[in-house]
C-alpha cells in the first residue's frame, strides 16, 4: 500500500514507519520537525518537511501521491501545554486534523488510522476503562482527542472515509522526548542518564498503564487491514503506581531510593489510569508482547547511549 504518516519523524510515528517498510509498503512522512527529528526517519521513506495545517500543501501532496491509508500521528501531545495554551492545542489537534481529512476525502484516500489517548476518559473510578465508557476529559488535550474521534465518525458517515481509532495508554520507549514530547518514563530515563534525581509530581500513588512503543507500532500495523469504524484501547492492561515505577527505574539505573523526591501535583493530570485491551485483542488479533521490566531496560539503555 501507499501510506502517509503525519508526524512520522517523531517518537511513535518513526516506529510505525519502520514496521510498514519492513512489510513492503511505500511510506511517505510529513512532519514540520517541531517535535520530531530527521535522525529517526527511515532512509527508505519519502520525507516532506511541511506543517499539516498548510491546507493547500496537504491537498497537493495527497493528489500527487494518492495515498491508500493515512496514519495520523502529528499532534500537540502534552497535557500541561494544552492547559496553558488551549488555542494552540486546538489549532494543532483540530485544525491540523481537518487539513488532513479534507485532503484525504478530496483525493480518494480509503482509511485514516488515528492515535487517540487514554486522556479522553479523564479521572474515573470505573476501571479498567473500556471503550463503552463515556469520555469525560479533564484537559484540553483529552478534549481535542475526543473531538477528533467524532470528526472521524462524521467523515465516515458523510463521505465514506474509513477509520480506526487507537486509544493509547501511556506510551514509552526508545526515541521518546527528542524535542519536547514525553512522559514520566522519558523524564526518569533522561534524569538517570544525566545522573540526576527523579521527581514525582504528587504523592506517587497515582497510577498509569504503561505500554511499549514496540507494542503500539504492532497494533498500528494490525489496524492497517482490520478494525474499520472501531475505537480500540491499546494498552498493557496493567496498573503501576509512579512510586513503583520510580523505584524500578532507580534500581535499573544503579541508584537507591534516596534519589526519588516529590513535587506538587500538575493540573490536568489523571490520578488513576488503566485500560482494558480485550476489544483490541478480539478485533485486531493483537496483544502486548513486552512486559514493563524488559521495556524499561530497553528504554534506559537507549537514553544511556544517547546521554
Coordinates of C-alpha atoms in Angstrom, one line a residue, residues 1 28 47 130 155 201 208 210-211 216 232 302:
X1 CA 0.0 0.0 0.0
X28 CA 5.8 9.0 3.0
X47 CA 10.2 12.8 3.7
X130 CA -13.5 0.3 28.4
X155 CA -16.4 11.9 7.9
X201 CA 4.6 15.2 40.7
X208 CA -0.6 4.6 34.8
X210 CA 2.5 1.8 30.5
X211 CA 2.7 0.3 27.0
X216 CA 1.9 0.4 19.9
X232 CA -9.8 0.4 20.5
X302 CA 18.7 3.9 24.7

